Amino acid sequence: MFPPRLRPYDPDQPNLQPYFPGYVAPAVPVLIICGVVSLALVTSGGLGWLPMLAVGPALAAATCRPWGVLRVGLLAIAMSGLLGAWGGEQPRTLAIMVATPAAVTLASSLASGLLRRREQVLAAVRSVAEAAQNALLKPVPARVGQFQVAVRYSAAAAEARVGGDLYALLPTPHGVRLIVGDVRGKGLPAVSTAALVLGVFREAAYDEPDLLDVVARIERSLSRNLAPDDFVTAVVAGYPGEGRMELVNCGHAPPLLFGASGVIAVEPTRPAPPLGLASLGGDQPSLQAVPFADGDQLLLYTDGVIEARDRGREYFPLLERVPRHICDEPSRTLAALHDELLTHVGGRLHDDAALLLLRKPALGTVRTAVDMPSADVPSTDAPSV
């Protein structure tokens, strides 16, 4: 999810190298102790600096394990005792000078142990979240049927690696079908709703010949299981035959179609409410057919992409930025677009963001290799629902 320069070091993932400050941080407490000792030796009344030796073990609690904190603390205690004796301090004063870093060392060792325990719990939670993500958002192959596919997903809750956006793409007897959606809210309730939508979609996409019937089954399921103020925006798409893509937009951001005439936003001909709100009235979802020829591409995305803001509070101009990255490899297109999105927001998204790009290559231009999971399926940055 994060580019290498922004990705924190995870000791449980040895393939990830720590960023540069991670090498320096453990040495900082020792450098501080050396600096305090130098000040005590070269300045008049230098013994007044000795209480600052306690900063070393206190800072080590954030960067070292308990035994490392104890080693730093012993160095601080030894330096305090030696310099105090060298300066001719009274026994009572000398005892206080030694007791201060000793007490801080013990407290810091305890804090370091608690911190490491919390890190272990967090690592366990992250592994469970990854398992949930893999169960819900199954890896999308680089090829599905006659299409090239790429996916990018970034969860706002980077520590959990799971969020409220959803996507799925699968071949069916009625052609390739896909869904991209955004659940209202975040956290476990959003994950539960996303799981419900994806489960119903995967069954209905195989069973229902009509794409509107697929959407109707999702709507019926949500109406029985969602709270009155919850909903899901989504675009459900299908490719039933040559030269035509069917779309059903339920309150979601319009897909972008890349064709011979350029990039256009496919606005719904009759706007429909999000899934789960049909009982409140409004127009029913409608089926919209758009031409989809060889070489055309379709980009579906969630609100987290177009609502991402930079420091000046400017939204990410997706329609403007996409044309500069379009190429014949969907994975390269999304990789460049995702990197530009992260650059726009300064490296950290504040909402879940999903991108799914579908391309129909010209006949004979795609290798007949065994489908492999796309490298653009969410990783860590990624995480997802």
Tab-separated table of C-alpha atoms in Angstrom:
chain	number	residue	atom	x	y	z
A	1	MET	CA	0.000	0.000	0.000
A	2	PHE	CA	2.782	2.418	0.881
A	3	PRO	CA	5.654	3.244	-1.427
A	4	PRO	CA	8.985	2.031	-0.057
A	5	ARG	CA	10.007	5.455	1.189
A	6	LEU	CA	6.870	5.670	3.355
A	7	ARG	CA	6.461	2.039	4.402
A	8	PRO	CA	7.250	1.366	8.078
A	9	TYR	CA	9.653	-1.417	8.906
A	10	ASP	CA	7.950	-4.628	9.942
A	11	PRO	CA	10.288	-7.159	11.612
A	12	ASP	CA	7.826	-9.916	10.772
A	13	GLN	CA	8.347	-9.268	7.054
A	14	PRO	CA	12.073	-9.792	6.416
A	15	ASN	CA	11.688	-9.016	2.721
A	16	LEU	CA	10.963	-5.394	3.597
A	17	GLN	CA	14.085	-3.392	4.403
A	18	PRO	CA	13.867	-0.793	7.160
A	19	TYR	CA	13.949	2.792	6.003
A	20	PHE	CA	17.145	4.752	6.791
A	21	PRO	CA	16.113	6.247	10.178
A	22	GLY	CA	15.459	2.688	11.364
A	23	TYR	CA	19.204	2.015	11.253
A	24	VAL	CA	20.108	5.180	13.196
A	25	ALA	CA	17.407	5.211	15.885
A	26	PRO	CA	18.927	2.527	18.184
A	27	ALA	CA	22.210	4.466	18.334
A	28	VAL	CA	20.588	7.779	19.304
A	29	PRO	CA	20.338	7.026	23.082
A	30	VAL	CA	24.054	6.156	23.195
A	31	LEU	CA	24.914	9.315	21.266
A	32	ILE	CA	22.909	11.364	23.747
A	33	ILE	CA	24.807	9.845	26.669
A	34	CYS	CA	28.121	10.565	24.937
A	35	GLY	CA	27.019	14.136	24.327
A	36	VAL	CA	26.044	14.689	27.966
A	37	VAL	CA	29.361	13.220	29.153
A	38	SER	CA	31.233	15.544	26.779
A	39	LEU	CA	29.378	18.576	28.103
A	40	ALA	CA	30.097	17.542	31.689
A	41	LEU	CA	33.818	17.275	30.944
A	42	VAL	CA	34.364	20.447	28.917
A	43	THR	CA	32.071	22.976	30.597
A	44	SER	CA	32.409	24.708	33.930
A	45	GLY	CA	29.943	23.307	36.436
A	46	GLY	CA	29.509	20.431	34.029
A	47	LEU	CA	28.103	18.065	36.650
A	48	GLY	CA	24.814	19.938	36.338
A	49	TRP	CA	24.331	18.151	33.034
A	50	LEU	CA	24.390	14.672	34.589
A	51	PRO	CA	20.606	14.357	35.187
A	52	MET	CA	20.274	14.501	31.387
A	53	LEU	CA	21.847	11.039	31.243
A	54	ALA	CA	18.397	9.654	32.098
A	55	VAL	CA	17.213	10.740	28.632
A	56	GLY	CA	19.231	7.885	27.107
A	57	PRO	CA	17.323	4.936	28.631
A	58	ALA	CA	14.025	6.841	28.352
A	59	LEU	CA	14.481	7.238	24.602
A	60	ALA	CA	15.772	3.672	24.221
A	61	ALA	CA	12.345	2.383	25.311
A	62	ALA	CA	10.962	3.511	21.971
A	63	THR	CA	13.680	1.944	19.830
A	64	CYS	CA	15.106	-1.046	21.732
A	65	ARG	CA	13.924	-4.205	23.381
A	66	PRO	CA	14.024	-4.423	27.207
A	67	TRP	CA	17.537	-5.878	27.300
A	68	GLY	CA	18.736	-3.085	25.047
A	69	VAL	CA	17.170	-0.517	27.368
A	70	LEU	CA	18.958	-2.115	30.321
A	71	ARG	CA	22.308	-1.923	28.533
A	72	VAL	CA	21.800	1.742	27.719
A	73	GLY	CA	20.664	2.349	31.293
A	74	LEU	CA	23.735	0.635	32.746
A	75	LEU	CA	25.916	2.880	30.600
A	76	ALA	CA	24.088	5.955	31.888
A	77	ILE	CA	24.357	4.766	35.511
A	78	ALA	CA	28.079	4.019	35.155
A	79	MET	CA	28.815	7.407	33.567
A	80	SER	CA	26.799	9.192	36.245
A	81	GLY	CA	28.644	7.399	39.059
A	82	LEU	CA	32.113	7.881	37.564
A	83	LEU	CA	31.642	11.568	36.779
A	84	GLY	CA	30.043	12.220	40.153
A	85	ALA	CA	32.958	10.552	41.958
A	86	TRP	CA	35.434	12.391	39.716
A	87	GLY	CA	33.760	15.701	40.585
A	88	GLY	CA	34.034	15.039	44.319
A	89	GLU	CA	30.299	14.948	45.031
A	90	GLN	CA	29.053	14.083	48.502
A	91	PRO	CA	27.868	10.487	48.987
A	92	ARG	CA	24.233	11.562	49.357
A	93	THR	CA	24.349	13.668	46.201
A	94	LEU	CA	26.217	10.920	44.356
A	95	ALA	CA	23.539	8.385	45.365
A	96	ILE	CA	20.811	10.647	43.996
A	97	MET	CA	22.732	11.142	40.763
A	98	VAL	CA	23.011	7.371	40.286
A	99	ALA	CA	19.464	6.597	41.428
A	100	THR	CA	17.880	8.917	38.846
A	101	PRO	CA	19.040	7.063	35.699
A	102	ALA	CA	18.539	3.735	37.502
A	103	ALA	CA	14.869	4.488	38.187
A	104	VAL	CA	14.316	5.755	34.652
A	105	THR	CA	16.014	2.622	33.286
A	106	LEU	CA	13.713	0.284	35.195
A	107	ALA	CA	10.609	2.208	34.162
A	108	SER	CA	11.778	2.355	30.545
A	109	SER	CA	12.508	-1.390	30.469
A	110	LEU	CA	8.964	-2.081	31.632
A	111	ALA	CA	7.560	0.323	29.034
A	112	SER	CA	9.629	-1.331	26.317
A	113	GLY	CA	8.302	-4.758	27.275
A	114	LEU	CA	4.701	-3.512	27.166
A	115	LEU	CA	5.344	-1.847	23.818
A	116	ARG	CA	6.737	-5.039	22.311
A	117	ARG	CA	3.743	-6.988	23.599
A	118	ARG	CA	1.368	-4.507	21.959
A	119	GLU	CA	3.307	-4.847	18.720
A	120	GLN	CA	2.845	-8.625	18.841
A	121	VAL	CA	-0.903	-8.189	19.371
A	122	LEU	CA	-1.051	-5.728	16.485
A	123	ALA	CA	0.835	-8.158	14.248
A	124	ALA	CA	-1.680	-10.882	15.139
A	125	VAL	CA	-4.593	-8.554	14.366
A	126	ARG	CA	-3.020	-7.627	11.040
A	127	SER	CA	-2.614	-11.277	10.096
A	128	VAL	CA	-6.287	-11.919	10.864
A	129	ALA	CA	-7.267	-8.855	8.826
A	130	GLU	CA	-5.176	-10.110	5.906
A	131	ALA	CA	-6.891	-13.493	6.108
A	132	ALA	CA	-10.282	-11.763	6.089
A	133	GLN	CA	-9.200	-9.609	3.158
A	134	ASN	CA	-8.046	-12.628	1.153
A	135	ALA	CA	-11.308	-14.422	1.884
A	136	LEU	CA	-13.451	-11.455	0.817
A	137	LEU	CA	-11.385	-9.856	-1.928
A	138	LYS	CA	-10.071	-12.871	-3.745
A	139	PRO	CA	-7.010	-12.229	-5.921
A	140	VAL	CA	-8.023	-11.179	-9.417
A	141	PRO	CA	-6.084	-12.918	-12.226
A	142	ALA	CA	-4.197	-10.789	-14.710
A	143	ARG	CA	-6.551	-12.274	-17.325
A	144	VAL	CA	-10.219	-13.120	-16.978
A	145	GLY	CA	-11.699	-14.609	-20.104
A	146	GLN	CA	-10.645	-12.410	-22.999
A	147	PHE	CA	-9.881	-9.401	-20.804
A	148	GLN	CA	-6.742	-8.033	-19.218
A	149	VAL	CA	-7.368	-6.951	-15.632
A	150	ALA	CA	-5.554	-4.976	-12.946
A	151	VAL	CA	-6.631	-3.993	-9.436
A	152	ARG	CA	-5.299	-1.531	-6.880
A	153	TYR	CA	-6.723	-1.270	-3.383
A	154	SER	CA	-5.604	0.922	-0.490
A	155	ALA	CA	-7.318	0.807	2.898
A	156	ALA	CA	-7.290	3.999	4.951
A	157	ALA	CA	-6.732	1.917	8.110
A	158	ALA	CA	-3.241	0.841	7.062
A	159	GLU	CA	-2.582	-1.027	10.315
A	160	ALA	CA	-5.605	-3.245	9.738
A	161	ARG	CA	-5.110	-3.589	5.965
A	162	VAL	CA	-8.851	-3.868	5.515
A	163	GLY	CA	-11.493	-1.332	4.593
A	164	GLY	CA	-15.008	-0.670	3.336
A	165	ASP	CA	-14.557	-0.804	-0.437
A	166	LEU	CA	-15.302	-3.959	-2.392
A	167	TYR	CA	-14.714	-5.450	-5.816
A	168	ALA	CA	-15.077	-8.766	-7.598
A	169	LEU	CA	-14.686	-9.980	-11.177
A	170	LEU	CA	-15.500	-13.440	-12.454
A	171	PRO	CA	-16.365	-15.332	-15.640
A	172	THR	CA	-19.923	-16.680	-15.773
A	173	PRO	CA	-22.119	-18.514	-18.293
A	174	HIS	CA	-23.517	-15.068	-19.144
A	175	GLY	CA	-20.149	-13.439	-19.800
A	176	VAL	CA	-17.596	-11.733	-17.581
A	177	ARG	CA	-19.245	-9.809	-14.733
A	178	LEU	CA	-17.821	-7.464	-12.137
A	179	ILE	CA	-18.761	-5.181	-9.292
A	180	VAL	CA	-17.030	-2.252	-7.612
A	181	GLY	CA	-18.684	-0.715	-4.583
A	182	ASP	CA	-18.301	1.415	-1.488
A	183	VAL	CA	-19.961	0.586	1.829
A	184	ARG	CA	-21.135	3.445	4.000
A	185	GLY	CA	-18.961	3.645	7.107
A	186	LYS	CA	-15.766	1.878	8.102
A	187	GLY	CA	-14.500	-0.836	10.397
A	188	LEU	CA	-16.045	-4.237	11.093
A	189	PRO	CA	-19.651	-3.231	10.216
A	190	ALA	CA	-18.466	-2.152	6.763
A	191	VAL	CA	-16.494	-5.387	6.376
A	192	SER	CA	-19.586	-7.412	7.257
A	193	THR	CA	-21.713	-5.533	4.715
A	194	ALA	CA	-19.069	-5.920	2.021
A	195	ALA	CA	-18.929	-9.661	2.674
A	196	LEU	CA	-22.694	-9.865	2.273
A	197	VAL	CA	-22.685	-7.948	-1.028
A	198	LEU	CA	-19.828	-9.969	-2.505
A	199	GLY	CA	-21.380	-13.279	-1.473
A	200	VAL	CA	-24.720	-12.447	-3.071
A	201	PHE	CA	-23.060	-11.063	-6.198
A	202	ARG	CA	-20.919	-14.149	-6.766
A	203	GLU	CA	-23.980	-16.408	-6.576
A	204	ALA	CA	-26.348	-14.184	-8.554
A	205	ALA	CA	-23.806	-13.460	-11.287
A	206	TYR	CA	-23.800	-17.167	-12.163
A	207	ASP	CA	-27.533	-17.752	-11.756
A	208	GLU	CA	-29.186	-14.701	-13.308
A	209	PRO	CA	-29.041	-14.152	-17.094
A	210	ASP	CA	-30.172	-10.518	-16.697
A	211	LEU	CA	-27.786	-8.082	-15.012
A	212	LEU	CA	-30.711	-6.178	-13.479
A	213	ASP	CA	-31.791	-9.386	-11.738
A	214	VAL	CA	-28.312	-9.653	-10.207
A	215	VAL	CA	-28.704	-6.151	-8.791
A	216	ALA	CA	-32.226	-6.950	-7.571
A	217	ARG	CA	-30.977	-9.952	-5.600
A	218	ILE	CA	-28.312	-7.838	-3.912
A	219	GLU	CA	-30.947	-5.215	-3.100
A	220	ARG	CA	-33.303	-7.767	-1.547
A	221	SER	CA	-30.530	-9.215	0.588
A	222	LEU	CA	-29.420	-5.799	1.826
A	223	SER	CA	-32.985	-4.729	2.609
A	224	ARG	CA	-33.265	-7.672	5.001
A	225	ASN	CA	-29.893	-7.251	6.687
A	226	LEU	CA	-28.912	-3.558	6.716
A	227	ALA	CA	-29.831	-0.887	9.225
A	228	PRO	CA	-32.188	1.768	7.821
A	229	ASP	CA	-29.431	4.366	7.399
A	230	ASP	CA	-26.853	2.032	5.827
A	231	PHE	CA	-26.303	1.621	2.109
A	232	VAL	CA	-23.807	0.575	-0.566
A	233	THR	CA	-22.981	2.509	-3.719
A	234	ALA	CA	-21.938	0.218	-6.556
A	235	VAL	CA	-21.486	-0.272	-10.283
A	236	VAL	CA	-22.309	-3.733	-11.602
A	237	ALA	CA	-21.023	-4.453	-15.115
A	238	GLY	CA	-21.195	-7.328	-17.554
A	239	TYR	CA	-19.942	-8.224	-21.021
A	240	PRO	CA	-22.679	-10.416	-22.544
A	241	GLY	CA	-21.373	-10.377	-26.106
A	242	GLU	CA	-19.044	-8.846	-28.631
A	243	GLY	CA	-18.829	-5.079	-28.759
A	244	ARG	CA	-21.117	-4.259	-25.829
A	245	MET	CA	-20.639	-3.591	-22.097
A	246	GLU	CA	-23.653	-3.431	-19.795
A	247	LEU	CA	-23.620	-1.189	-16.718
A	248	VAL	CA	-25.954	-0.744	-13.773
A	249	ASN	CA	-25.006	2.256	-11.624
A	250	CYS	CA	-26.498	2.456	-8.136
A	251	GLY	CA	-25.450	5.838	-6.769
A	252	HIS	CA	-21.774	5.272	-7.552
A	253	ALA	CA	-19.108	7.371	-9.268
A	254	PRO	CA	-19.366	7.015	-13.080
A	255	PRO	CA	-16.890	4.591	-14.710
A	256	LEU	CA	-14.362	5.977	-17.176
A	257	LEU	CA	-14.358	4.521	-20.679
A	258	PHE	CA	-11.197	4.774	-22.788
A	259	GLY	CA	-11.824	4.326	-26.480
A	260	ALA	CA	-10.993	5.727	-29.876
A	261	SER	CA	-12.805	8.974	-29.016
A	262	GLY	CA	-10.788	9.543	-25.847
A	263	VAL	CA	-11.725	9.304	-22.176
A	264	ILE	CA	-15.354	9.786	-21.203
A	265	ALA	CA	-17.229	9.436	-17.914
A	266	VAL	CA	-20.185	7.071	-18.378
A	267	GLU	CA	-22.890	8.921	-16.486
A	268	PRO	CA	-26.044	6.885	-15.762
A	269	THR	CA	-28.931	7.693	-18.089
A	270	ARG	CA	-31.324	7.405	-15.144
A	271	PRO	CA	-29.716	7.927	-11.711
A	272	ALA	CA	-30.703	5.293	-9.166
A	273	PRO	CA	-30.314	5.275	-5.368
A	274	PRO	CA	-27.580	3.230	-3.681
A	275	LEU	CA	-28.192	-0.404	-2.858
A	276	GLY	CA	-30.172	-0.782	0.336
A	277	LEU	CA	-32.248	2.376	-0.167
A	278	ALA	CA	-34.724	1.180	-2.794
A	279	SER	CA	-37.509	1.090	-0.193
A	280	LEU	CA	-37.206	4.861	0.232
A	281	GLY	CA	-38.376	5.438	-3.347
A	282	GLY	CA	-36.702	7.002	-6.346
A	283	ASP	CA	-35.933	5.583	-9.758
A	284	GLN	CA	-35.180	1.899	-10.055
A	285	PRO	CA	-31.752	0.851	-11.413
A	286	SER	CA	-31.593	0.857	-15.193
A	287	LEU	CA	-29.444	-1.104	-17.622
A	288	GLN	CA	-27.101	1.000	-19.730
A	289	ALA	CA	-25.260	-0.484	-22.724
A	290	VAL	CA	-22.105	1.178	-24.060
A	291	PRO	CA	-19.916	0.176	-27.010
A	292	PHE	CA	-16.815	-1.762	-25.977
A	293	ALA	CA	-14.521	-2.650	-28.875
A	294	ASP	CA	-11.056	-4.161	-29.130
A	295	GLY	CA	-8.520	-1.950	-27.384
A	296	ASP	CA	-11.123	-0.207	-25.198
A	297	GLN	CA	-10.616	0.009	-21.444
A	298	LEU	CA	-13.029	0.538	-18.557
A	299	LEU	CA	-11.929	1.996	-15.213
A	300	LEU	CA	-14.103	1.562	-12.133
A	301	TYR	CA	-13.140	3.251	-8.872
A	302	THR	CA	-14.486	4.335	-5.503
A	303	ASP	CA	-15.013	7.731	-3.887
A	304	GLY	CA	-11.724	7.436	-2.017
A	305	VAL	CA	-9.933	8.132	-5.317
A	306	ILE	CA	-11.773	11.227	-6.538
A	307	GLU	CA	-12.256	12.654	-3.031
A	308	ALA	CA	-8.582	12.370	-2.050
A	309	ARG	CA	-7.279	15.854	-1.223
A	310	ASP	CA	-3.865	17.424	-1.141
A	311	ARG	CA	-2.643	19.948	1.430
A	312	GLY	CA	-4.435	22.706	-0.440
A	313	ARG	CA	-7.703	20.741	-0.056
A	314	GLU	CA	-7.871	20.147	-3.814
A	315	TYR	CA	-9.504	16.936	-4.993
A	316	PHE	CA	-7.568	14.439	-7.084
A	317	PRO	CA	-8.408	15.203	-10.754
A	318	LEU	CA	-8.822	11.618	-11.938
A	319	LEU	CA	-10.356	12.427	-15.333
A	320	GLU	CA	-7.488	14.817	-16.036
A	321	ARG	CA	-4.661	12.550	-14.830
A	322	VAL	CA	-5.740	9.239	-16.332
A	323	PRO	CA	-4.957	9.997	-20.021
A	324	ARG	CA	-1.261	10.561	-19.322
A	325	HIS	CA	-0.911	7.036	-17.879
A	326	ILE	CA	-3.039	4.950	-20.254
A	327	CYS	CA	-1.133	2.155	-21.987
A	328	ASP	CA	-1.716	-1.388	-23.249
A	329	GLU	CA	-0.789	-2.912	-19.874
A	330	PRO	CA	-3.513	-2.289	-17.237
A	331	SER	CA	-1.113	-3.141	-14.411
A	332	ARG	CA	1.322	-0.421	-15.507
A	333	THR	CA	-1.516	2.062	-15.918
A	334	LEU	CA	-2.847	1.509	-12.402
A	335	ALA	CA	0.620	1.431	-10.850
A	336	ALA	CA	1.413	4.876	-12.277
A	337	LEU	CA	-2.025	6.226	-11.399
A	338	HIS	CA	-1.855	4.857	-7.850
A	339	ASP	CA	1.593	6.370	-7.298
A	340	GLU	CA	0.340	9.745	-8.492
A	341	LEU	CA	-2.638	9.465	-6.153
A	342	LEU	CA	-0.343	8.826	-3.181
A	343	THR	CA	1.859	11.742	-4.218
A	344	HIS	CA	-1.210	13.983	-4.405
A	345	VAL	CA	-2.244	13.205	-0.815
A	346	GLY	CA	1.282	13.201	0.592
A	347	GLY	CA	1.697	9.431	0.978
A	348	ARG	CA	-1.297	8.513	3.146
A	349	LEU	CA	-4.921	8.134	2.054
A	350	HIS	CA	-7.651	9.163	4.480
A	351	ASP	CA	-10.326	6.995	2.903
A	352	ASP	CA	-10.395	3.560	1.313
A	353	ALA	CA	-9.634	3.665	-2.411
A	354	ALA	CA	-10.115	0.959	-5.041
A	355	LEU	CA	-9.283	0.959	-8.745
A	356	LEU	CA	-10.207	-1.788	-11.223
A	357	LEU	CA	-9.170	-1.539	-14.873
A	358	LEU	CA	-10.527	-3.847	-17.576
A	359	ARG	CA	-9.062	-3.914	-21.093
A	360	LYS	CA	-10.221	-5.846	-24.142
A	361	PRO	CA	-7.144	-6.499	-26.290
A	362	ALA	CA	-7.329	-7.043	-29.994
A	363	LEU	CA	-7.720	-10.674	-31.025
A	364	GLY	CA	-4.408	-12.514	-30.977
A	365	THR	CA	-2.475	-9.903	-29.011
A	366	VAL	CA	-2.812	-11.629	-25.625
A	367	ARG	CA	-0.675	-14.611	-24.725
A	368	THR	CA	-2.481	-17.887	-24.105
A	369	ALA	CA	-0.708	-18.462	-20.806
A	370	VAL	CA	-2.120	-19.882	-17.619
A	371	ASP	CA	-3.862	-17.158	-15.635
A	372	MET	CA	-1.605	-15.790	-12.933
A	373	PRO	CA	-2.649	-13.574	-9.996
A	374	SER	CA	-2.122	-9.959	-10.974
A	375	ALA	CA	0.795	-8.176	-9.306
A	376	ASP	CA	-1.609	-5.322	-8.695
A	377	VAL	CA	-3.819	-7.241	-6.321
A	378	PRO	CA	-3.625	-5.316	-3.000
A	379	SER	CA	-0.568	-6.040	-0.907
A	380	THR	CA	-0.036	-4.834	2.302
A	381	ASP	CA	-0.782	-0.795	0.861
A	382	ALA	CA	-2.850	-3.033	0.725
A	383	PRO	CA	-4.939	-4.264	2.324
A	384	SER	CA	-8.804	-4.503	1.755
A	385	VAL	CA	-12.440	-5.507	1.674
